[in-house]
Amino acid sequence: MPPRLTVILKGLAVPLLLLAALEGYARGPGRDSDALAPPSKALLALGQAAADGSLWGATAFTLGSAAAGLAIGFALALLLGTWLGLSARAGRWSFLTVELLRPVPSVALIPLAMLVFGFGARMEFSVVAFAVFWPLLVLVQAAARQVDPRLLEVAAALQLGPAARFAKIVLPAMLPRLFVALRLAVAIALVVAVTVEIAANPHGMGYAIMLAQQSLDPALMLAWLFWIALVGFAVNALALWLQQRAARRMGAAG
Amino acid sequence: MTVAPGGGEPILRFDGVAIHLGGREILSPTTVDVRRGEFVCIIGPSGCGKTTLLRAAAGFVAPSAGRVLRNGQAVHGPSREAAFVFQDYGRALLPWRSVAGNVGLALEAAGVPAAERAPRIAQVLQTVGLAAHAGKFPLQLSGGMQQRAQIARCLAQQPALLMMDEPFGALDAMTRESLQDEVSRLVRERGLTVLFVTHDLEEAIYLGDRVIALRANPTAAKPSVAAIVDIGIPGPRSQLETKEHPEYLRLRRELYQYLSH
């Protein structure tokens, strides 16, 4: 057996065993439970949700909102963080403001976002954007501070304008660290998007799992739980792959 | 190529330039002219402010007193007309750009149209002997070749003035000598004016038309500029013959005292 396959099979052993135990419990002692359903039934419910299209619609909504919020938060954090990182004066003036706003829990903004935007994608991605903005701002600022001052002198010696200096010198120099930051932000974005849906927004995967719970359908609820975990795993794996690819490219280049 | 004294406006003038760092006077007020086409070397022990003087000439730091004039205009910041070769070539090159890409940066900065860049990059790389390495990345090159790449980028700026901050200080002796000869040739071919900082006395005498010796810890009685010496060794210079020339040996003896203490 190829060693890679062995590793995968060994890794799968424990989850499969747990699933089998749950199946046994749900069909045996927990037969009358309103909270649990056998995994086999959950799988059937997942298949049904996939067949009637509700699975894909909800997934697309959640991923779309998370991606939009991430894009907005990342763009703002990139511009502001670069500025605060490169200008010592801007860093000093903004320090306290950032430290005061950063600990505000993003989900505490849900009521405000609802008042401003109502239900829908806009309130969701605005909360996501707020949630990812602060950690990204701190990471981008650190990345900008670590750009070699010699490279900035080269830019100055060549009289590069602010836009060219950013695009040709600062951004490529920060790129490996930006990908690390992006990977962290992806995880936050997905968690916050689902949380907003569970708490308030009647759309997406978070709302679907809430609905299944409220209609006392544990099989469907477990199906959504399993699916959300799977989507989270896939999104994080994608982000990790992107980061490693970027690191390798930069490694080959420098 | 020593231009006769009084031949036109100086390309660079230090007009009472003084530099203070942390409340201490590193460089006492210094007035020196650099004439067009001249190769001026600045030597001195570490901490004498020679690199700071060069950085003031480039516009990276503002002098604490006095002013730097380039072509009669006060210097307020760096200019593409004055190229700067850093000692640490490894940090001055963009690691994510190939050699050609690094040279191209100077052309992009100058707004050269994309179509004209490739032939000009090729031509500059040819002059510094890197034509075969255009596609390589800085980390794939030896130190000497990285410094050639940085010099190529500076030449691509088409500067009138070349400022070099101990450019060969980190290189081995063989590479250093061949680069000295090449820079000397390039500079004379292109009629460049050079301000060259080094702690290597022999390098200064070998390359320079004039050598400015600075001393550390200047006082009122002993200002920063210890001596300005014309190098009158007849050219063309060569590593073997120039360094055995009686005038070379005499200058080395004369200037040595400024470095020893």
Short mmCIF file of C-alpha atoms in Angstrom, two decimals:
data_model
loop_
_atom_site.label_atom_id
_atom_site.label_comp_id
_atom_site.label_asym_id
_atom_site.label_seq_id
_atom_site.Cartn_x
_atom_site.Cartn_y
_atom_site.Cartn_z
CA MET A 1 0.00 0.00 0.00
CA PRO A 2 1.42 3.48 -0.83
CA PRO A 3 2.47 5.29 2.36
CA ARG A 4 0.25 8.30 1.63
CA LEU A 5 -2.83 6.12 1.47
CA THR A 6 -1.86 4.43 4.75
CA VAL A 7 -1.67 7.82 6.45
CA ILE A 8 -5.10 8.81 5.13
CA LEU A 9 -6.66 5.50 6.21
CA LYS A 10 -5.12 5.78 9.67
CA GLY A 11 -6.46 9.32 9.97
CA LEU A 12 -9.94 8.18 8.91
CA ALA A 13 -10.09 5.30 11.40
CA VAL A 14 -11.06 7.38 14.46
CA PRO A 15 -13.81 9.48 12.79
CA LEU A 16 -15.30 6.34 11.19
CA LEU A 17 -15.26 4.56 14.53
CA LEU A 18 -17.02 7.52 16.18
CA LEU A 19 -19.64 7.57 13.41
CA ALA A 20 -20.24 3.85 13.87
CA ALA A 21 -20.59 4.35 17.63
CA LEU A 22 -23.08 7.18 17.08
CA GLU A 23 -25.02 5.05 14.61
CA GLY A 24 -25.19 2.23 17.14
CA TYR A 25 -26.24 4.54 19.97
CA ALA A 26 -28.89 6.36 17.91
CA ARG A 27 -30.41 3.08 16.72
CA GLY A 28 -30.13 1.45 20.18
CA PRO A 29 -30.42 3.29 23.52
CA GLY A 30 -31.03 6.72 21.94
CA ARG A 31 -33.81 5.54 19.69
CA ASP A 32 -36.35 8.04 21.07
CA SER A 33 -33.99 11.05 21.23
CA ASP A 34 -35.13 14.36 19.73
CA ALA A 35 -31.55 15.58 19.55
CA LEU A 36 -29.76 12.75 17.82
CA ALA A 37 -30.24 10.83 14.63
CA PRO A 38 -28.20 8.00 13.17
CA PRO A 39 -25.53 9.25 10.75
CA SER A 40 -27.02 7.10 8.01
CA LYS A 41 -30.27 9.05 8.24
CA ALA A 42 -28.35 12.32 8.33
CA LEU A 43 -26.60 11.25 5.14
CA LEU A 44 -29.96 10.56 3.52
CA ALA A 45 -31.23 13.99 4.60
CA LEU A 46 -28.07 15.56 3.12
CA GLY A 47 -28.72 13.72 -0.15
CA GLN A 48 -32.26 15.05 -0.19
CA ALA A 49 -31.12 18.62 0.47
CA ALA A 50 -28.64 18.25 -2.37
CA ALA A 51 -31.32 16.86 -4.66
CA ASP A 52 -33.88 19.61 -3.98
CA GLY A 53 -31.21 22.30 -4.37
CA SER A 54 -31.55 23.86 -0.90
CA LEU A 55 -28.04 22.65 -0.03
CA TRP A 56 -26.39 24.50 -2.90
CA GLY A 57 -28.38 27.70 -2.55
CA ALA A 58 -27.62 28.04 1.15
CA THR A 59 -23.96 27.14 0.65
CA ALA A 60 -23.57 29.66 -2.15
CA PHE A 61 -25.18 32.38 -0.03
CA THR A 62 -22.93 31.77 2.98
CA LEU A 63 -19.75 31.42 0.92
CA GLY A 64 -20.65 34.42 -1.20
CA SER A 65 -21.30 36.63 1.85
CA ALA A 66 -18.12 35.42 3.55
CA ALA A 67 -16.09 36.05 0.38
CA ALA A 68 -17.58 39.52 -0.17
CA GLY A 69 -16.95 40.49 3.46
CA LEU A 70 -13.44 39.09 3.28
CA ALA A 71 -12.71 41.01 0.07
CA ILE A 72 -13.93 44.31 1.52
CA GLY A 73 -12.18 43.80 4.88
CA PHE A 74 -8.97 42.70 3.18
CA ALA A 75 -8.89 45.60 0.72
CA LEU A 76 -9.44 48.17 3.48
CA ALA A 77 -6.94 46.51 5.83
CA LEU A 78 -4.35 46.30 3.04
CA LEU A 79 -4.51 50.01 2.26
CA LEU A 80 -4.78 51.26 5.83
CA GLY A 81 -2.37 48.68 7.27
CA THR A 82 0.30 49.49 4.70
CA TRP A 83 0.00 53.17 5.46
CA LEU A 84 0.10 52.66 9.24
CA GLY A 85 3.03 50.25 8.88
CA LEU A 86 5.16 52.45 6.67
CA SER A 87 4.49 55.78 8.37
CA ALA A 88 5.70 55.79 11.95
CA ARG A 89 3.69 58.94 12.61
CA ALA A 90 0.42 57.44 11.33
CA GLY A 91 1.16 54.34 13.42
CA ARG A 92 1.54 56.40 16.60
CA TRP A 93 -1.61 58.45 15.98
CA SER A 94 -3.78 55.46 15.20
CA PHE A 95 -2.46 53.07 17.84
CA LEU A 96 -5.04 53.78 20.55
CA THR A 97 -7.98 53.94 18.13
CA VAL A 98 -7.10 50.52 16.75
CA GLU A 99 -6.66 49.02 20.21
CA LEU A 100 -10.03 50.39 21.32
CA LEU A 101 -12.00 49.22 18.27
CA ARG A 102 -10.27 45.90 17.74
CA PRO A 103 -11.73 44.05 20.77
CA VAL A 104 -15.35 44.97 19.89
CA PRO A 105 -16.94 41.53 19.26
CA SER A 106 -18.06 41.52 15.64
CA VAL A 107 -21.32 39.70 16.42
CA ALA A 108 -22.26 42.57 18.72
CA LEU A 109 -22.59 44.59 15.53
CA ILE A 110 -25.39 42.38 14.21
CA PRO A 111 -28.18 44.56 15.67
CA LEU A 112 -26.62 47.69 14.21
CA ALA A 113 -26.02 46.02 10.84
CA MET A 114 -29.63 44.84 10.81
CA LEU A 115 -30.92 48.36 11.49
CA VAL A 116 -28.76 49.81 8.74
CA PHE A 117 -29.05 47.13 6.05
CA GLY A 118 -32.04 44.97 7.04
CA PHE A 119 -31.93 41.22 6.41
CA GLY A 120 -29.86 39.94 3.50
CA ALA A 121 -26.39 39.66 2.13
CA ARG A 122 -25.34 43.25 2.82
CA MET A 123 -25.78 43.10 6.60
CA GLU A 124 -23.97 39.77 6.64
CA PHE A 125 -20.91 40.76 4.68
CA SER A 126 -20.62 44.06 6.51
CA VAL A 127 -20.32 42.16 9.81
CA VAL A 128 -17.84 39.73 8.21
CA ALA A 129 -15.82 42.65 6.84
CA PHE A 130 -15.67 44.22 10.31
CA ALA A 131 -14.64 40.90 11.88
CA VAL A 132 -11.77 40.21 9.48
CA PHE A 133 -10.67 43.84 9.20
CA TRP A 134 -9.03 44.15 12.63
CA PRO A 135 -6.83 41.05 12.69
CA LEU A 136 -5.91 41.77 9.06
CA LEU A 137 -5.07 45.39 9.88
CA VAL A 138 -2.66 44.29 12.60
CA LEU A 139 -1.06 41.64 10.38
CA VAL A 140 -0.73 43.92 7.34
CA GLN A 141 0.74 46.66 9.51
CA ALA A 142 3.33 44.20 10.83
CA ALA A 143 4.07 42.99 7.30
CA ALA A 144 4.58 46.57 6.08
CA ARG A 145 6.90 47.32 8.98
CA GLN A 146 9.04 44.38 7.97
CA VAL A 147 9.59 45.56 4.41
CA ASP A 148 13.36 46.10 4.17
CA PRO A 149 14.01 49.86 4.47
CA ARG A 150 16.73 49.42 1.85
CA LEU A 151 14.06 48.52 -0.74
CA LEU A 152 12.17 51.69 0.18
CA GLU A 153 15.39 53.65 -0.38
CA VAL A 154 15.77 52.02 -3.78
CA ALA A 155 12.22 53.14 -4.55
CA ALA A 156 13.07 56.65 -3.37
CA ALA A 157 16.32 56.73 -5.39
CA LEU A 158 14.32 55.82 -8.50
CA GLN A 159 11.72 58.47 -7.61
CA LEU A 160 8.85 55.97 -7.82
CA GLY A 161 5.47 57.58 -7.15
CA PRO A 162 3.27 56.32 -4.28
CA ALA A 163 1.24 53.97 -6.51
CA ALA A 164 4.29 52.44 -8.21
CA ARG A 165 6.09 52.16 -4.88
CA PHE A 166 3.15 50.22 -3.47
CA ALA A 167 2.64 47.98 -6.50
CA LYS A 168 6.26 47.30 -7.43
CA ILE A 169 8.05 47.29 -4.08
CA VAL A 170 5.85 47.16 -0.96
CA LEU A 171 3.17 44.74 -2.12
CA PRO A 172 5.52 42.06 -3.51
CA ALA A 173 7.71 42.37 -0.41
CA MET A 174 4.69 41.80 1.84
CA LEU A 175 3.12 39.06 -0.27
CA PRO A 176 4.20 35.93 1.68
CA ARG A 177 2.95 37.46 4.94
CA LEU A 178 -0.26 38.61 3.28
CA PHE A 179 -1.07 35.05 2.32
CA VAL A 180 -0.62 33.90 5.92
CA ALA A 181 -2.95 36.70 7.01
CA LEU A 182 -5.47 35.76 4.34
CA ARG A 183 -5.50 32.15 5.52
CA LEU A 184 -6.34 33.23 9.06
CA ALA A 185 -9.01 35.63 7.80
CA VAL A 186 -10.73 32.98 5.67
CA ALA A 187 -11.44 30.89 8.76
CA ILE A 188 -12.76 33.92 10.66
CA ALA A 189 -14.95 34.97 7.72
CA LEU A 190 -16.70 31.61 7.49
CA VAL A 191 -17.29 31.34 11.25
CA VAL A 192 -18.73 34.86 11.43
CA ALA A 193 -20.94 34.38 8.35
CA VAL A 194 -22.53 31.23 9.81
CA THR A 195 -22.89 32.92 13.20
CA VAL A 196 -24.74 35.88 11.69
CA GLU A 197 -27.12 33.47 9.94
CA ILE A 198 -27.76 31.49 13.13
CA ALA A 199 -28.30 34.65 15.16
CA ALA A 200 -30.30 36.82 12.82
CA ASN A 201 -30.08 36.55 9.06
CA PRO A 202 -32.69 34.19 7.53
CA HIS A 203 -30.40 32.95 4.76
CA GLY A 204 -27.57 30.51 4.20
CA MET A 205 -26.25 27.43 5.96
CA GLY A 206 -26.52 28.88 9.46
CA TYR A 207 -30.22 29.59 8.99
CA ALA A 208 -30.79 26.13 7.48
CA ILE A 209 -29.32 24.38 10.51
CA MET A 210 -31.42 26.58 12.82
CA LEU A 211 -34.53 25.75 10.83
CA ALA A 212 -33.84 22.00 11.05
CA GLN A 213 -33.38 22.30 14.80
CA GLN A 214 -36.59 24.28 15.27
CA SER A 215 -38.60 21.80 13.20
CA LEU A 216 -37.25 18.96 15.39
CA ASP A 217 -35.51 17.26 12.50
CA PRO A 218 -32.25 16.01 14.05
CA ALA A 219 -31.25 14.09 10.92
CA LEU A 220 -31.36 17.23 8.77
CA MET A 221 -29.67 19.27 11.52
CA LEU A 222 -26.81 16.78 11.75
CA ALA A 223 -26.62 16.74 7.96
CA TRP A 224 -26.12 20.51 7.93
CA LEU A 225 -23.58 20.31 10.75
CA PHE A 226 -21.60 17.72 8.82
CA TRP A 227 -21.86 19.77 5.63
CA ILE A 228 -20.76 23.03 7.33
CA ALA A 229 -17.75 21.20 8.78
CA LEU A 230 -16.92 19.82 5.35
CA VAL A 231 -17.20 23.25 3.69
CA GLY A 232 -15.02 24.78 6.43
CA PHE A 233 -12.43 22.07 5.93
CA ALA A 234 -12.41 22.59 2.16
CA VAL A 235 -12.16 26.38 2.40
CA ASN A 236 -9.28 26.19 4.89
CA ALA A 237 -7.50 23.57 2.78
CA LEU A 238 -7.84 25.86 -0.24
CA ALA A 239 -6.44 28.81 1.70
CA LEU A 240 -3.53 26.70 2.95
CA TRP A 241 -2.80 25.50 -0.57
CA LEU A 242 -2.82 29.09 -1.85
CA GLN A 243 -0.47 30.17 0.92
CA GLN A 244 1.97 27.33 0.27
CA ARG A 245 1.88 27.96 -3.45
CA ALA A 246 2.65 31.64 -2.88
CA ALA A 247 5.45 30.77 -0.45
CA ARG A 248 6.95 28.36 -2.96
CA ARG A 249 6.76 30.88 -5.77
CA MET A 250 8.40 33.55 -3.64
CA GLY A 251 10.95 30.99 -2.49
CA ALA A 252 11.87 30.18 -6.07
CA ALA A 253 12.07 33.86 -6.88
CA GLY A 254 14.02 34.85 -3.83
CA MET B 1 40.04 62.51 -16.42
CA THR B 2 40.70 65.37 -14.07
CA VAL B 3 38.91 68.46 -15.23
CA ALA B 4 41.02 71.57 -14.82
CA PRO B 5 40.08 73.50 -11.67
CA GLY B 6 37.51 76.18 -12.36
CA GLY B 7 36.18 74.32 -15.41
CA GLY B 8 32.46 75.07 -15.19
CA GLU B 9 29.95 74.80 -12.39
CA PRO B 10 30.53 71.94 -9.95
CA ILE B 11 28.06 69.08 -10.37
CA LEU B 12 27.95 68.73 -6.61
CA ARG B 13 28.77 71.21 -3.89
CA PHE B 14 28.83 70.60 -0.16
CA ASP B 15 28.28 74.05 1.28
CA GLY B 16 29.14 74.02 4.96
CA VAL B 17 27.46 70.64 5.41
CA ALA B 18 27.41 69.43 9.02
CA ILE B 19 25.70 66.35 10.37
CA HIS B 20 24.64 65.66 13.95
CA LEU B 21 23.42 62.29 15.11
CA GLY B 22 22.01 61.85 18.58
CA GLY B 23 23.27 65.25 19.68
CA ARG B 24 26.83 64.44 18.62
CA GLU B 25 28.57 66.13 15.72
CA ILE B 26 29.52 63.36 13.31
CA LEU B 27 30.62 65.67 10.52
CA SER B 28 31.87 69.19 11.19
CA PRO B 29 30.98 71.88 8.61
CA THR B 30 32.46 70.71 5.33
CA THR B 31 32.76 72.59 2.06
CA VAL B 32 33.87 70.63 -1.00
CA ASP B 33 33.15 70.86 -4.72
CA VAL B 34 32.92 67.88 -7.00
CA ARG B 35 33.66 68.76 -10.60
CA ARG B 36 31.92 67.23 -13.59
CA GLY B 37 33.61 64.03 -14.75
CA GLU B 38 35.66 63.70 -11.60
CA PHE B 39 36.12 60.48 -9.61
CA VAL B 40 36.23 61.50 -5.96
CA CYS B 41 36.88 58.96 -3.23
CA ILE B 42 36.01 59.53 0.42
CA ILE B 43 37.98 57.54 2.97
CA GLY B 44 38.12 57.54 6.73
CA PRO B 45 37.86 55.28 9.75
CA SER B 46 34.46 53.88 10.73
CA GLY B 47 32.23 56.43 12.39
CA CYS B 48 33.80 59.39 10.57
CA GLY B 49 30.54 60.13 8.72
CA LYS B 50 31.66 59.24 5.20
CA THR B 51 28.54 57.21 4.43
CA THR B 52 26.35 59.86 6.04
CA LEU B 53 28.00 62.50 3.85
CA LEU B 54 27.23 60.38 0.79
CA ARG B 55 23.63 59.85 1.93
CA ALA B 56 23.27 63.61 2.36
CA ALA B 57 24.57 64.08 -1.19
CA ALA B 58 21.96 61.58 -2.41
CA GLY B 59 19.16 63.32 -0.52
CA PHE B 60 18.44 60.40 1.82
CA VAL B 61 19.25 62.50 4.89
CA ALA B 62 19.07 66.24 5.34
CA PRO B 63 22.21 67.88 6.70
CA SER B 64 21.92 69.37 10.19
CA ALA B 65 23.53 72.56 8.88
CA GLY B 66 24.60 73.86 5.49
CA ARG B 67 23.27 72.52 2.19
CA VAL B 68 24.08 70.24 -0.68
CA LEU B 69 23.82 71.74 -4.17
CA ARG B 70 23.47 69.56 -7.24
CA ASN B 71 23.99 71.53 -10.46
CA GLY B 72 23.55 74.64 -8.37
CA GLN B 73 20.17 73.53 -7.00
CA ALA B 74 19.63 72.63 -3.35
CA VAL B 75 19.08 68.88 -2.88
CA HIS B 76 15.81 68.06 -1.11
CA GLY B 77 15.52 64.38 -1.95
CA PRO B 78 16.80 61.60 -4.19
CA SER B 79 16.83 62.08 -7.94
CA ARG B 80 17.19 59.63 -10.83
CA GLU B 81 20.01 61.85 -12.14
CA ALA B 82 22.10 60.67 -9.21
CA ALA B 83 22.25 56.88 -8.94
CA PHE B 84 23.11 55.26 -5.64
CA VAL B 85 24.95 51.92 -5.38
CA PHE B 86 24.40 50.38 -1.95
CA GLN B 87 27.00 48.23 -0.26
CA ASP B 88 24.50 45.50 0.62
CA TYR B 89 23.56 44.43 -2.91
CA GLY B 90 21.62 41.50 -1.45
CA ARG B 91 19.12 43.87 0.15
CA ALA B 92 19.07 46.45 -2.63
CA LEU B 93 17.93 44.02 -5.34
CA LEU B 94 14.29 42.94 -5.54
CA PRO B 95 14.47 39.19 -4.81
CA TRP B 96 11.22 38.51 -6.67
CA ARG B 97 12.51 40.04 -9.90
CA SER B 98 15.05 38.56 -12.27
CA VAL B 99 18.23 40.45 -13.11
CA ALA B 100 16.51 41.86 -16.21
CA GLY B 101 13.48 42.75 -14.10
CA ASN B 102 15.63 44.59 -11.57
CA VAL B 103 17.31 46.60 -14.30
CA GLY B 104 13.91 47.17 -15.91
CA LEU B 105 12.66 48.77 -12.67
CA ALA B 106 14.87 51.80 -13.37
CA LEU B 107 13.39 52.11 -16.86
CA GLU B 108 9.81 51.70 -15.57
CA ALA B 109 10.52 54.42 -13.00
CA ALA B 110 11.74 56.71 -15.77
CA GLY B 111 8.61 56.04 -17.82
CA VAL B 112 10.43 54.32 -20.69
CA PRO B 113 7.81 52.68 -22.97
CA ALA B 114 7.60 48.89 -22.59
CA ALA B 115 8.74 48.25 -26.15
CA GLU B 116 12.01 50.14 -25.65
CA ARG B 117 12.90 48.48 -22.35
CA ALA B 118 14.07 45.06 -23.55
CA PRO B 119 16.82 46.32 -25.91
CA ARG B 120 18.03 48.83 -23.31
CA ILE B 121 18.11 46.18 -20.57
CA ALA B 122 20.07 43.87 -22.87
CA GLN B 123 22.52 46.63 -23.71
CA VAL B 124 23.16 47.58 -20.07
CA LEU B 125 23.56 43.93 -19.02
CA GLN B 126 26.05 43.51 -21.86
CA THR B 127 28.21 46.35 -20.51
CA VAL B 128 28.42 44.81 -17.03
CA GLY B 129 28.95 41.28 -18.33
CA LEU B 130 25.62 39.85 -17.19
CA ALA B 131 24.09 39.22 -20.63
CA ALA B 132 24.05 35.47 -19.99
CA HIS B 133 22.31 35.84 -16.60
CA ALA B 134 19.38 38.12 -17.49
CA GLY B 135 16.77 35.55 -16.50
CA LYS B 136 18.33 34.57 -13.19
CA PHE B 137 17.11 35.73 -9.80
CA PRO B 138 19.45 37.59 -7.42
CA LEU B 139 19.80 34.66 -5.01
CA GLN B 140 21.02 32.47 -7.85
CA LEU B 141 24.00 34.78 -8.42
CA SER B 142 27.32 35.23 -6.62
CA GLY B 143 27.92 38.40 -4.62
CA GLY B 144 30.01 39.92 -7.39
CA MET B 145 27.33 39.28 -9.96
CA GLN B 146 24.62 40.68 -7.68
CA GLN B 147 26.65 43.87 -7.33
CA ARG B 148 27.05 44.00 -11.11
CA ALA B 149 23.26 43.71 -11.37
CA GLN B 150 22.82 46.64 -9.00
CA ILE B 151 25.36 48.69 -10.95
CA ALA B 152 23.49 47.78 -14.15
CA ARG B 153 20.25 49.10 -12.64
CA CYS B 154 22.01 52.34 -11.71
CA LEU B 155 23.50 52.71 -15.21
CA ALA B 156 20.03 52.12 -16.71
CA GLN B 157 18.92 55.27 -14.87
CA GLN B 158 21.34 57.14 -17.16
CA PRO B 159 22.60 59.22 -14.27
CA ALA B 160 25.10 62.04 -14.50
CA LEU B 161 26.33 61.28 -11.00
CA LEU B 162 27.08 57.88 -9.51
CA MET B 163 27.28 57.55 -5.74
CA MET B 164 28.81 54.36 -4.44
CA ASP B 165 28.80 53.39 -0.78
CA GLU B 166 31.60 50.87 -0.17
CA PRO B 167 30.32 48.92 -3.18
CA PHE B 168 33.05 46.28 -3.12
CA GLY B 169 33.54 46.06 0.65
CA ALA B 170 31.79 42.71 0.97
CA LEU B 171 33.47 41.03 -2.01
CA ASP B 172 36.55 38.82 -2.16
CA ALA B 173 39.83 40.36 -3.34
CA MET B 174 39.80 38.92 -6.87
CA THR B 175 36.22 39.97 -7.59
CA ARG B 176 36.90 43.36 -6.04
CA GLU B 177 39.85 44.07 -8.35
CA SER B 178 38.04 43.05 -11.51
CA LEU B 179 35.02 45.15 -10.56
CA GLN B 180 37.28 48.12 -9.76
CA ASP B 181 38.72 47.95 -13.27
CA GLU B 182 35.31 47.57 -14.87
CA VAL B 183 33.71 50.41 -12.98
CA SER B 184 36.71 52.58 -13.77
CA ARG B 185 36.32 51.80 -17.47
CA LEU B 186 32.53 52.30 -17.49
CA VAL B 187 32.76 55.59 -15.68
CA ARG B 188 35.35 56.98 -18.05
CA GLU B 189 33.52 55.73 -21.16
CA ARG B 190 30.31 57.41 -20.06
CA GLY B 191 31.88 60.54 -18.62
CA LEU B 192 30.18 59.92 -15.26
CA THR B 193 30.99 61.83 -12.11
CA VAL B 194 31.56 59.48 -9.19
CA LEU B 195 31.48 59.94 -5.45
CA PHE B 196 32.93 56.76 -3.98
CA VAL B 197 33.03 55.91 -0.27
CA THR B 198 35.48 53.27 0.88
CA HIS B 199 37.52 52.35 3.92
CA ASP B 200 40.14 50.79 1.65
CA LEU B 201 42.95 53.28 1.12
CA GLU B 202 44.47 51.43 -1.83
CA GLU B 203 41.12 51.28 -3.58
CA ALA B 204 40.67 55.02 -3.10
CA ILE B 205 44.07 55.89 -4.56
CA TYR B 206 43.73 53.38 -7.39
CA LEU B 207 40.31 54.65 -8.51
CA GLY B 208 40.24 58.30 -7.54
CA ASP B 209 41.19 61.52 -9.25
CA ARG B 210 40.94 63.04 -5.82
CA VAL B 211 40.75 61.54 -2.35
CA ILE B 212 39.03 63.22 0.59
CA ALA B 213 40.25 61.86 3.92
CA LEU B 214 37.85 62.30 6.82
CA ARG B 215 38.68 61.92 10.49
CA ALA B 216 36.44 60.67 13.26
CA ASN B 217 35.50 62.82 16.28
CA PRO B 218 36.06 66.23 14.68
CA THR B 219 36.92 69.23 16.89
CA ALA B 220 37.23 72.93 16.17
CA ALA B 221 40.98 72.56 15.76
CA LYS B 222 40.68 69.33 13.77
CA PRO B 223 37.70 69.50 11.38
CA SER B 224 36.24 66.44 9.66
CA VAL B 225 38.17 66.95 6.44
CA ALA B 226 41.71 65.92 7.29
CA ALA B 227 43.08 66.25 3.78
CA ILE B 228 42.07 66.54 0.14
CA VAL B 229 44.69 64.98 -2.07
CA ASP B 230 44.97 65.05 -5.87
CA ILE B 231 45.97 61.69 -7.27
CA GLY B 232 48.50 62.50 -9.96
CA ILE B 233 49.35 59.01 -11.09
CA PRO B 234 49.50 59.03 -14.90
CA GLY B 235 46.90 56.73 -16.52
CA PRO B 236 45.79 54.30 -17.75
CA ARG B 237 45.88 52.54 -14.42
CA SER B 238 46.42 48.85 -13.97
CA GLN B 239 46.29 46.70 -10.86
CA LEU B 240 49.97 45.71 -11.12
CA GLU B 241 51.77 48.74 -12.49
CA THR B 242 49.81 51.49 -10.77
CA LYS B 243 50.25 49.87 -7.39
CA GLU B 244 54.04 49.79 -7.86
CA HIS B 245 54.24 53.37 -9.07
CA PRO B 246 56.37 55.57 -6.74
CA GLU B 247 53.63 58.20 -6.59
CA TYR B 248 51.09 55.54 -5.53
CA LEU B 249 53.40 54.41 -2.72
CA ARG B 250 54.02 57.99 -1.61
CA LEU B 251 50.27 58.78 -1.53
CA ARG B 252 49.58 55.62 0.38
CA ARG B 253 52.14 56.62 3.01
CA GLU B 254 50.76 60.16 3.16
CA LEU B 255 47.13 59.13 3.52
CA TYR B 256 47.76 56.22 5.83
CA GLN B 257 48.08 58.44 8.89
CA TYR B 258 44.48 59.62 8.53
CA LEU B 259 43.17 56.11 8.73
CA SER B 260 45.36 54.80 11.53
CA HIS B 261 43.93 57.06 14.20
#
